């Protein structure tokens, strides 16, 4: 029996699955922001009680959280310092010497994790080939350690120039710090990102150590509570940003690998369902209480990027955040969720997000003291949500409070009646999410209208139809339990670890023996990391190389062929590089040599199976009533049927517009479309062209 728990900005989603009995129990509780593990335990108890099974039946708890991302954005981590090579103290602020917006005179950059007064230099130098020009003095490192303690430093990142080629000096600094100042949290850059480019490597090490103490305390507490609730043998695994799982004890040492864990799980769920539905291409659309995420599934797998940015100062501006060199499922995330606050700016324009009401105080309709109008308040006024059936009736929504808030903050300033203002908020949210998804696809040379949509999250099914209309999406899939689908994604993830070695070289004169040695070394590390959880013969490896045309500044990732590498595989590797380059840029660069910058290996355990709930025939009438909802085609309210999702049988068909309700989410089809349910209880909506 396995339990998945995903902590979002507003709700904590939980799922309990038992392969033997076919149990598929879903739960949803408000996120407890002050102590997030309280929400996990409350959700665990909720699903165990509902399923009437004892807690000691749970063998694995699979978990994802945005806790570490939030700590980085809100700057709530440890008091952090940096130790670097003499002359490179300011590299973290100089960054790439690039203005991400040439015309913004008030351009902002994220505040450095380690302010300048907390950045220390050591006299050492390793050359790019790994040879040592000068070694650091232990005495100097001890003096720096004493200064760190005097200044009340709690965490230290160590990033020395060219340490990726020879980590000996970083190891020395780490050893001395452990002796002189054992209370400090320490991250060596070569332990987290042994790659070229010292700016990105330094940023990654700083971000990791900044949240390390939070991760150690939180994951340690959650693991102890899990074992107390269940049994001593219950194992806690945490979702990484790359879509793989790792043990909580390992995650506590490298929490930067977890910053996109919840969204990554949702993309994995979309890929899993796409495989079952025979849809190798999907647009994963996840809208929760705080944010919306879009991810493209191509050839049955989510795209993976080698790095990403946290704490972006501008939503779509690459370069405005802190770079983090860890693999991450590639998606676009915007501050538009059910709790996103609507406002009218100084120019009289309606805006939605990025600020959110969160779970406390929450939207005005929650009745918990929130006064700002949100997307959820608008959806309630438009008739898309039933005030008496939110969370299956466990939470009653206050329609009058929602109306008053929207009228005061949006309707009156814009000269609109309350219903028009609510529709404006709803449509603004849809347009923002559609624009983000379209941009995400265009940047990858893909046509978004060719991707059916997989819609989930607490608010995703409410808005998916409207977003799909804008994108001209042909089909929408609404999975059963869409409101907790990220938690479902945890149950489809394998154990996984990523490894990288930078070794820049010319492809035509490559030292193949060294390249093979690096790959074999990383594969051995992968087996060791998975030992105890995965049999050695069940570990599979993916090997890629970061390559580029000579004198270019950016790399692309190219899959390497299986088996031994050598000069005889050169034509095969060149062909793979050119095919990948063409897919990204539409052409190759003739008569230009190719360089290899880094080698990468991902070690995977086997993917776990996940039996989905099956739909059988149901003779009950699924229509439980009618409700007036806003229909954009007539720009007015009109009554439509409201269906109980739990009473819809396999193969039953309906026409939109309609509302389909389940406990964790509501499917809103506020226009024309053909609706049916498949054998796995997925609702499928085939879109019809707008009139």
XYZ file of C-alpha atoms in Angstrom:
691
model
C 0.000 0.000 0.000
C 1.424 3.367 -1.101
C 0.455 6.897 -0.134
C 1.267 10.037 -2.146
C 1.116 13.533 -0.618
C 1.596 16.814 -2.495
C 1.737 20.132 -0.634
C 0.436 23.030 -2.716
C 0.046 26.696 -1.907
C -3.618 26.269 -0.912
C -4.363 22.551 -0.561
C -2.455 19.405 0.357
C -3.506 16.491 -1.860
C -3.278 12.868 -0.753
C -3.893 9.549 -2.498
C -3.852 6.010 -1.068
C -3.393 3.110 -3.483
C -3.309 -0.646 -2.969
C -2.444 -2.670 -6.062
C -3.727 -5.923 -4.559
C -7.247 -4.750 -3.754
C -7.620 -1.972 -6.345
C -8.014 0.677 -3.614
C -7.801 4.233 -5.012
C -8.734 6.651 -2.209
C -8.365 10.418 -2.652
C -8.124 13.179 -0.041
C -7.702 16.947 0.071
C -7.080 19.216 3.077
C -6.077 22.848 3.485
C -2.309 23.385 3.503
C -0.919 24.187 6.943
C 1.645 26.805 5.930
C 3.147 27.278 9.406
C 3.991 23.566 9.694
C 3.366 21.800 6.360
C 3.757 18.269 7.724
C 0.593 18.809 9.806
C -1.384 18.932 6.562
C 0.306 15.766 5.281
C -0.557 13.864 8.450
C -4.136 15.220 8.413
C -4.545 14.122 4.792
C -3.057 10.729 5.581
C -5.554 10.191 8.373
C -8.393 11.367 6.132
C -7.780 8.786 3.401
C -7.016 5.973 5.865
C -10.279 6.642 7.690
C -12.226 6.846 4.431
C -10.719 3.582 3.192
C -11.130 1.949 6.628
C -7.628 0.505 6.592
C -5.026 0.600 9.393
C -2.089 3.003 9.141
C 0.438 0.192 9.530
C -0.608 -1.111 6.101
C 1.219 1.813 4.413
C 4.662 0.747 3.182
C 5.759 3.868 1.292
C 4.958 7.576 1.556
C 5.830 9.480 -1.628
C 6.019 13.216 -1.182
C 6.447 16.522 -2.998
C 6.494 20.060 -1.704
C 7.061 23.671 -2.739
C 8.519 24.460 0.694
C 12.080 24.958 -0.560
C 11.055 27.029 -3.585
C 9.062 29.317 -1.311
C 11.990 29.657 1.105
C 14.218 30.823 -1.771
C 11.654 33.275 -3.121
C 10.758 34.675 0.301
C 14.383 34.608 1.533
C 13.572 32.557 4.607
C 16.621 30.289 4.574
C 19.866 30.242 6.555
C 22.353 33.093 7.006
C 24.669 32.041 4.184
C 28.265 32.746 3.154
C 30.380 31.867 0.123
C 34.003 30.742 -0.059
C 35.540 31.157 -3.503
C 38.841 31.621 -5.327
C 40.733 34.888 -4.919
C 39.445 37.370 -7.511
C 36.037 35.726 -7.968
C 34.191 37.151 -4.985
C 31.870 39.196 -7.196
C 31.247 36.632 -9.947
C 27.893 35.783 -8.380
C 26.724 39.396 -8.952
C 28.495 40.021 -12.251
C 26.659 36.912 -13.440
C 26.668 36.650 -17.266
C 27.321 40.376 -17.801
C 24.007 40.384 -19.633
C 20.924 42.571 -19.325
C 17.935 40.275 -19.781
C 15.923 43.330 -20.897
C 17.993 45.915 -22.771
C 15.339 48.624 -22.515
C 14.240 48.361 -18.882
C 15.894 51.254 -17.056
C 14.691 49.881 -13.705
C 15.856 46.337 -14.350
C 15.914 44.186 -11.213
C 17.993 41.189 -10.315
C 17.330 38.774 -7.479
C 19.102 39.617 -4.235
C 22.280 37.493 -3.875
C 21.941 34.603 -1.429
C 25.295 35.620 0.101
C 25.775 39.398 0.416
C 29.220 40.747 -0.448
C 30.290 41.063 3.203
C 29.707 37.319 3.558
C 31.811 36.286 0.558
C 35.356 35.138 1.356
C 38.325 34.403 -0.914
C 41.062 31.784 -0.606
C 44.403 31.842 -2.404
C 44.302 28.831 -4.703
C 44.136 28.069 -8.424
C 43.258 24.948 -10.380
C 43.680 25.238 -14.156
C 41.024 24.122 -16.635
C 42.863 20.854 -17.293
C 42.780 19.973 -13.574
C 46.408 20.739 -12.853
C 47.253 22.733 -9.714
C 48.966 26.089 -9.981
C 48.671 26.888 -6.258
C 47.165 25.013 -3.337
C 45.126 26.648 -0.551
C 46.572 27.102 2.914
C 44.794 25.248 5.717
C 45.703 28.112 8.037
C 43.891 30.600 5.808
C 40.798 28.356 5.651
C 40.801 28.042 9.448
C 40.926 31.821 9.770
C 37.957 32.136 7.425
C 36.060 29.498 9.433
C 36.604 31.523 12.616
C 35.273 34.645 10.884
C 32.191 32.732 9.751
C 31.387 31.769 13.323
C 31.997 35.314 14.561
C 29.530 36.694 12.014
C 26.805 34.225 12.935
C 26.919 32.406 9.605
C 24.785 29.245 9.519
C 25.525 27.848 6.043
C 28.468 27.983 3.618
C 28.758 27.250 -0.097
C 32.235 26.450 -1.406
C 32.819 27.084 -5.111
C 36.400 27.275 -6.376
C 37.447 28.029 -9.931
C 37.732 24.944 -12.193
C 36.881 22.640 -9.291
C 34.841 20.533 -11.756
C 38.176 19.452 -13.285
C 39.834 18.757 -9.910
C 37.769 18.911 -6.686
C 40.731 18.394 -4.319
C 40.830 21.992 -3.069
C 37.085 22.104 -2.394
C 37.444 18.844 -0.474
C 40.216 20.386 1.626
C 38.086 23.439 2.467
C 35.152 21.194 3.343
C 37.316 19.049 5.631
C 38.682 22.066 7.506
C 35.209 23.559 7.945
C 33.962 20.271 9.363
C 36.806 20.292 11.893
C 36.701 23.956 12.935
C 32.988 24.738 12.551
C 30.994 21.476 12.603
C 27.735 23.363 13.261
C 27.788 24.925 9.784
C 25.786 23.491 6.898
C 28.234 23.101 3.999
C 27.727 22.435 0.287
C 30.657 21.905 -2.081
C 29.839 22.914 -5.644
C 31.377 19.720 -7.010
C 29.004 17.626 -4.894
C 25.931 19.265 -6.399
C 26.960 20.463 -9.900
C 30.462 19.412 -11.053
C 30.191 21.356 -14.323
C 31.779 24.201 -16.233
C 30.571 27.792 -15.741
C 31.421 28.982 -12.237
C 28.509 31.447 -12.026
C 25.834 28.779 -12.443
C 27.772 26.331 -10.278
C 28.125 28.907 -7.498
C 24.450 29.861 -7.679
C 23.414 26.206 -7.427
C 25.628 25.557 -4.414
C 24.364 28.698 -2.663
C 20.702 27.852 -3.275
C 21.236 24.308 -2.016
C 22.959 25.231 1.239
C 20.544 28.132 1.839
C 17.600 25.721 2.297
C 19.574 22.731 3.584
C 18.750 23.210 7.265
C 15.058 23.691 6.417
C 15.117 20.435 4.446
C 16.934 18.533 7.189
C 14.479 19.652 9.869
C 11.340 19.280 7.780
C 12.114 15.931 6.145
C 13.481 14.529 9.418
C 10.317 15.560 11.246
C 8.027 14.211 8.515
C 9.898 10.904 8.358
C 9.649 10.504 12.140
C 5.923 11.334 12.100
C 5.326 8.954 9.194
C 6.916 6.097 11.093
C 5.021 7.038 14.243
C 1.701 7.064 12.359
C 2.419 3.912 10.375
C 5.318 1.691 11.491
C 9.101 1.815 11.777
C 9.579 0.221 8.373
C 7.530 2.817 6.490
C 9.806 4.540 3.960
C 9.607 8.211 2.934
C 10.621 9.077 -0.623
C 10.662 12.570 -2.128
C 10.028 13.617 -5.723
C 12.917 15.366 -7.483
C 12.554 18.090 -10.080
C 13.637 15.645 -12.807
C 10.686 13.330 -12.139
C 12.572 10.689 -10.137
C 12.266 9.724 -6.486
C 14.982 9.717 -3.849
C 15.072 8.685 -0.198
C 14.341 11.454 2.303
C 17.786 11.139 3.903
C 19.439 11.724 0.518
C 17.031 14.551 -0.311
C 17.938 16.386 2.900
C 21.534 16.717 1.617
C 20.559 18.030 -1.839
C 17.235 19.876 -1.397
C 17.832 22.020 -4.477
C 16.898 18.911 -6.474
C 13.386 19.137 -5.002
C 12.380 22.716 -5.822
C 9.982 21.666 -8.619
C 8.920 18.354 -7.097
C 5.155 18.901 -7.020
C 4.803 20.225 -10.587
C 7.124 17.463 -11.844
C 4.787 14.833 -10.414
C 1.847 16.286 -12.313
C 3.741 16.038 -15.599
C 4.591 12.401 -14.840
C 0.917 11.662 -14.223
C 0.046 13.218 -17.586
C 2.670 11.080 -19.339
C 1.377 7.928 -17.598
C -2.207 8.583 -18.631
C -1.097 9.545 -22.141
C 0.514 6.124 -22.494
C -2.701 4.393 -21.426
C -4.764 6.513 -23.818
C -2.435 6.110 -26.777
C -1.645 9.834 -26.797
C 2.151 10.278 -27.079
C 1.655 14.049 -27.346
C -0.153 15.896 -24.555
C -0.308 19.329 -23.014
C -0.198 18.841 -19.257
C -2.283 21.650 -17.726
C -2.156 21.883 -13.937
C -3.965 24.730 -12.196
C -3.997 24.774 -8.422
C -4.758 27.371 -5.810
C -1.623 29.480 -6.337
C -0.131 28.793 -9.771
C -0.790 27.183 -13.147
C 1.760 24.961 -14.878
C 1.964 23.820 -18.502
C 4.246 21.025 -19.688
C 4.562 19.372 -23.086
C 4.618 15.572 -23.250
C 6.477 14.485 -26.397
C 6.896 10.834 -27.429
C 5.288 9.791 -24.167
C 7.744 11.598 -21.895
C 7.913 15.119 -20.430
C 10.744 17.258 -21.735
C 13.680 17.658 -19.330
C 15.900 20.751 -19.146
C 19.467 20.740 -17.700
C 18.843 23.870 -15.587
C 16.185 26.361 -14.587
C 15.772 29.587 -12.629
C 14.216 30.324 -9.265
C 13.028 33.668 -7.913
C 12.543 35.275 -11.323
C 11.959 39.000 -11.012
C 9.870 38.949 -14.196
C 7.649 36.017 -15.056
C 8.763 35.273 -18.625
C 12.195 36.927 -18.586
C 14.943 34.362 -18.823
C 17.961 35.635 -16.906
C 15.962 37.474 -14.258
C 16.278 34.680 -11.685
C 18.889 32.586 -9.917
C 20.204 29.791 -12.169
C 20.188 26.279 -10.750
C 22.151 23.535 -12.520
C 20.023 20.500 -11.762
C 17.819 18.619 -14.264
C 14.168 19.601 -14.151
C 11.046 18.626 -16.031
C 10.618 21.490 -18.437
C 7.456 23.496 -17.866
C 6.209 27.039 -17.692
C 4.674 28.268 -14.466
C 2.662 31.443 -13.956
C 1.079 33.033 -10.917
C -2.498 32.263 -11.941
C -4.412 29.900 -9.675
C -7.736 29.695 -7.927
C -6.445 31.944 -5.157
C -4.858 34.529 -7.489
C -5.972 38.037 -6.558
C -7.709 40.261 -9.105
C -7.124 44.014 -9.030
C -7.397 47.154 -11.136
C -4.071 48.897 -11.748
C -3.310 52.622 -11.930
C -4.137 52.667 -15.662
C -7.582 51.186 -15.059
C -6.678 47.728 -16.352
C -7.909 44.487 -14.833
C -5.068 42.258 -13.607
C -5.093 38.721 -12.214
C -2.183 37.468 -10.075
C 0.621 36.850 -9.445
C -0.181 37.458 -5.767
C -2.339 34.797 -4.150
C -4.637 34.688 -1.149
C -3.220 31.220 -0.389
C -5.012 28.964 2.083
C -4.974 31.622 4.813
C -6.933 33.851 4.618
C -7.867 32.443 1.211
C -10.441 33.779 -1.265
C -13.251 35.974 0.075
C -15.728 33.121 -0.411
C -13.813 30.906 2.048
C -15.121 33.051 4.898
C -11.759 33.111 6.656
C -11.185 36.837 6.573
C -10.019 37.223 2.976
C -11.192 40.517 1.446
C -9.497 40.478 -1.981
C -11.384 39.068 -4.997
C -9.826 35.948 -6.486
C -10.341 33.653 -9.458
C -12.253 31.234 -7.214
C -14.619 34.024 -6.177
C -15.266 34.782 -9.855
C -15.859 31.101 -10.678
C -18.382 30.906 -7.856
C -20.366 33.912 -9.128
C -20.362 32.518 -12.666
C -22.102 29.395 -11.364
C -19.134 27.132 -12.131
C -18.769 26.111 -8.464
C -21.531 24.894 -6.150
C -21.219 26.739 -2.799
C -22.688 23.698 -1.039
C -20.486 21.075 -2.744
C -16.954 22.513 -2.472
C -14.679 19.665 -1.316
C -17.736 17.448 -1.485
C -19.667 19.701 0.861
C -17.031 19.781 3.610
C -16.396 23.470 2.983
C -19.257 25.890 2.336
C -18.517 28.901 0.142
C -19.933 32.356 0.822
C -21.369 33.689 -2.433
C -22.356 37.043 -0.963
C -18.807 37.687 0.275
C -17.429 36.845 -3.177
C -19.908 39.201 -4.870
C -19.164 42.055 -2.483
C -15.410 41.650 -2.949
C -15.582 41.578 -6.767
C -17.980 44.518 -6.888
C -15.807 46.621 -4.585
C -12.384 45.844 -6.073
C -13.180 45.211 -9.759
C -16.749 45.941 -10.798
C -17.121 49.475 -9.458
C -13.627 50.703 -10.525
C -14.232 49.352 -14.057
C -17.853 50.464 -14.334
C -19.059 46.853 -14.758
C -21.795 44.902 -13.040
C -20.620 42.096 -10.772
C -21.278 39.303 -13.278
C -19.356 41.080 -16.049
C -16.450 41.720 -13.684
C -16.434 38.057 -12.628
C -16.344 36.947 -16.270
C -13.517 39.384 -16.932
C -11.475 37.850 -14.094
C -12.177 34.314 -15.314
C -11.279 35.149 -18.911
C -8.150 37.087 -17.939
C -6.938 33.991 -16.106
C -7.687 31.832 -19.164
C -5.874 34.190 -21.535
C -2.801 34.357 -19.285
C -2.562 30.571 -19.099
C -3.158 30.089 -22.833
C -0.476 32.672 -23.686
C 2.014 30.947 -21.396
C 1.304 27.519 -22.924
C 1.564 28.873 -26.465
C 4.891 30.575 -25.684
C 6.195 27.358 -24.093
C 5.427 25.427 -27.292
C 6.735 28.058 -29.722
C 10.100 28.200 -27.932
C 10.446 24.468 -28.662
C 9.336 24.638 -32.280
C 6.029 22.877 -31.575
C 2.444 23.664 -32.601
C 0.322 23.833 -29.457
C -2.970 23.114 -31.257
C -1.716 19.616 -32.095
C -1.507 18.669 -28.418
C -4.611 17.320 -26.654
C -4.922 18.720 -23.138
C -4.669 16.739 -19.905
C -6.366 18.936 -17.297
C -5.982 18.549 -13.558
C -5.409 20.389 -10.301
C -8.170 21.755 -8.109
C -8.951 24.600 -10.540
C -7.666 23.051 -13.793
C -10.932 21.356 -14.826
C -12.834 24.604 -14.174
C -10.684 26.554 -16.656
C -9.422 23.909 -19.104
C -12.307 24.237 -21.569
C -11.837 28.005 -21.837
C -8.056 27.675 -22.253
C -8.528 24.909 -24.849
C -10.906 27.134 -26.834
C -8.256 29.851 -27.018
C -5.551 27.363 -28.062
C -7.856 25.502 -30.512
C -7.068 22.260 -28.711
C -8.988 19.307 -30.256
C -9.557 17.225 -27.123
C -9.416 17.517 -23.333
C -8.858 14.614 -20.926
C -10.095 15.052 -17.339
C -8.774 12.180 -15.178
C -10.762 10.793 -12.284
C -9.458 12.529 -9.153
C -8.103 15.443 -11.212
C -7.902 17.599 -8.094
C -5.160 15.423 -6.592
C -3.401 14.332 -9.787
C 0.063 15.564 -8.753
C -0.109 13.157 -5.823
C -1.028 10.412 -8.320
C 2.112 11.267 -10.289
C 4.303 10.296 -7.332
C 3.042 6.730 -7.688
C 4.272 6.490 -11.299
C 7.830 7.721 -10.622
C 10.923 5.507 -10.422
C 13.855 6.018 -8.110
C 16.360 8.094 -10.054
C 19.694 9.909 -9.788
C 21.525 12.238 -12.175
C 25.288 12.525 -12.575
C 27.449 14.852 -14.660
C 31.126 15.301 -15.472
C 32.473 18.238 -17.454
C 35.392 17.422 -19.721
C 35.523 19.891 -22.653
C 37.074 18.377 -25.767
C 36.940 18.465 -29.563
C 34.743 15.676 -30.913
C 37.029 14.891 -33.869
C 40.036 14.296 -31.558
C 38.175 13.089 -28.476
C 39.928 10.938 -25.873
C 37.412 8.081 -26.093
C 39.054 6.108 -23.316
C 38.589 9.031 -20.904
C 34.992 9.600 -22.030
C 34.153 5.932 -21.509
C 35.836 6.010 -18.105
C 33.729 9.006 -17.013
C 30.512 7.331 -18.155
C 31.399 4.071 -16.404
C 32.303 5.981 -13.237
C 28.901 7.699 -13.202
C 27.079 4.428 -13.886
C 28.861 2.857 -10.913
C 27.809 5.802 -8.740
C 24.249 5.309 -9.951
C 24.245 1.649 -8.939
C 25.627 2.584 -5.517
C 23.010 5.301 -5.012
C 20.189 2.876 -5.820
C 21.687 -0.064 -3.926
C 19.379 -1.323 -1.220
C 16.299 -0.139 -3.089
C 16.830 -1.483 -6.616
C 18.603 -4.720 -7.651
C 21.728 -3.986 -9.655
C 20.431 -5.825 -12.721
C 17.211 -3.746 -12.691
C 19.003 -0.374 -12.942
C 18.786 1.241 -16.376
C 20.885 4.129 -17.625
C 20.342 7.052 -19.960
C 23.509 8.636 -21.339
C 23.696 12.048 -22.982
C 26.358 14.562 -23.920
C 26.236 18.370 -23.847
C 27.491 19.370 -27.302
C 27.762 22.497 -29.441
C 29.299 23.846 -32.596
C 32.742 25.269 -31.906
C 32.746 28.888 -30.704
C 29.049 28.808 -29.841
C 28.172 29.736 -26.257
C 25.326 27.326 -25.514
C 25.065 23.555 -25.495
C 22.361 21.118 -26.553
C 21.801 17.695 -25.039
C 22.302 14.749 -27.371
C 21.393 11.154 -26.551
C 24.362 8.779 -26.820
C 24.072 5.363 -28.467
C 24.078 2.254 -26.298
C 27.186 0.160 -25.941
C 30.904 1.042 -25.932
C 31.929 4.377 -27.404
C 34.861 4.928 -29.714
C 35.952 6.571 -32.928
C 33.838 4.051 -34.867
C 30.674 5.614 -33.319
C 31.615 9.142 -34.440
C 29.299 9.291 -37.525
C 26.403 8.049 -35.384
C 26.995 10.709 -32.708
C 27.414 13.511 -35.284
C 24.138 12.467 -36.947
C 22.357 12.518 -33.579
C 23.751 15.997 -32.836
C 22.694 17.373 -36.221
C 19.208 15.873 -35.914
C 18.763 17.438 -32.471
C 20.152 20.790 -33.630
C 17.825 20.818 -36.629
C 14.790 20.012 -34.472
C 15.576 23.049 -32.307
C 16.769 25.610 -34.869
C 15.614 24.339 -38.256
C 19.093 24.001 -39.786
C 22.659 22.854 -39.187
C 25.940 24.789 -39.551
C 27.924 23.191 -42.398
C 31.666 22.600 -42.185
C 31.819 23.532 -38.498
C 33.533 21.252 -35.959
C 31.665 20.042 -32.870
C 32.775 20.137 -29.235
C 31.663 18.058 -26.264
C 31.388 19.970 -22.986
C 29.921 17.505 -20.468
C 28.835 13.885 -20.110
C 25.682 12.948 -18.212
C 24.203 9.733 -16.876
C 20.776 9.198 -15.326
C 20.307 5.990 -13.338
C 16.705 4.772 -13.037
C 15.018 2.048 -11.095
C 12.033 0.302 -12.716
C 8.834 2.306 -13.094
C 6.196 1.189 -10.590
C 2.877 -0.061 -11.873
C -0.284 1.882 -11.119
C -3.693 0.312 -11.597
C -6.274 3.002 -12.337
C -9.880 2.819 -11.159
C -12.108 1.109 -13.702
C -15.493 2.325 -14.909
C -18.272 -0.170 -15.258
C -21.843 0.173 -16.419
C -24.039 2.394 -14.248
C -27.799 2.475 -14.656
C -28.334 5.450 -12.373
C -29.190 8.819 -13.860
C -25.989 10.907 -13.546
C -27.913 14.184 -13.767
C -28.393 15.415 -10.215
C -29.887 18.795 -11.048
C -29.552 21.944 -13.113
C -27.699 25.182 -12.409
C -27.437 28.558 -14.064
C -23.900 29.185 -15.323
C -22.378 31.898 -17.473
C -22.201 30.905 -21.153
C -19.846 33.152 -23.150
C -21.618 32.479 -26.454
C -24.797 34.186 -25.198
C -23.019 36.407 -22.635
C -25.554 35.526 -19.977
C -26.510 32.930 -17.400
C -28.382 29.833 -18.574
C -29.345 26.583 -16.907
C -27.301 23.498 -17.787
C -27.338 19.939 -16.420
C -25.141 19.153 -13.395
C -23.788 15.604 -13.453
C -22.514 13.471 -10.590
C -19.216 12.060 -11.819
C -19.505 9.074 -9.505
C -22.708 7.995 -11.328
C -21.347 8.161 -14.864
C -20.833 4.715 -16.403
C -18.386 3.547 -19.033
C -19.222 4.747 -22.524
C -21.963 7.160 -21.469
C -22.107 10.227 -23.707
C -23.346 13.765 -23.176
C -23.355 17.081 -24.954
C -22.003 20.320 -23.568
C -22.597 22.733 -22.026
C -22.622 20.841 -18.730
C -21.111 20.744 -15.255
C -19.604 17.487 -13.931
C -18.840 17.449 -10.202
C -16.618 15.280 -8.052
C -15.296 15.901 -4.587
C -11.906 17.424 -5.436
C -12.699 19.357 -8.613
C -15.427 20.454 -11.018
C -15.363 19.991 -14.801
C -16.847 23.038 -16.522
C -17.863 22.699 -20.179
C -19.378 26.118 -20.791
C -19.820 25.606 -24.536
C -20.331 22.932 -27.147
C -18.518 19.603 -27.032
C -19.019 15.831 -27.015
C -18.393 14.267 -23.588
C -17.860 10.583 -22.779
C -16.168 8.447 -20.111
C -13.635 5.734 -20.932
C -12.772 2.498 -19.124
C -10.393 4.265 -16.693
C -13.024 6.808 -15.664
C -11.406 9.586 -17.672
C -13.850 12.155 -18.995
C -13.030 12.969 -22.621
C -14.309 16.160 -24.211
C -14.017 16.422 -27.994
C -14.172 20.102 -28.823
C -16.503 21.545 -31.439
C -15.683 24.721 -33.335
C -17.115 27.880 -31.835
C -20.131 29.295 -33.651
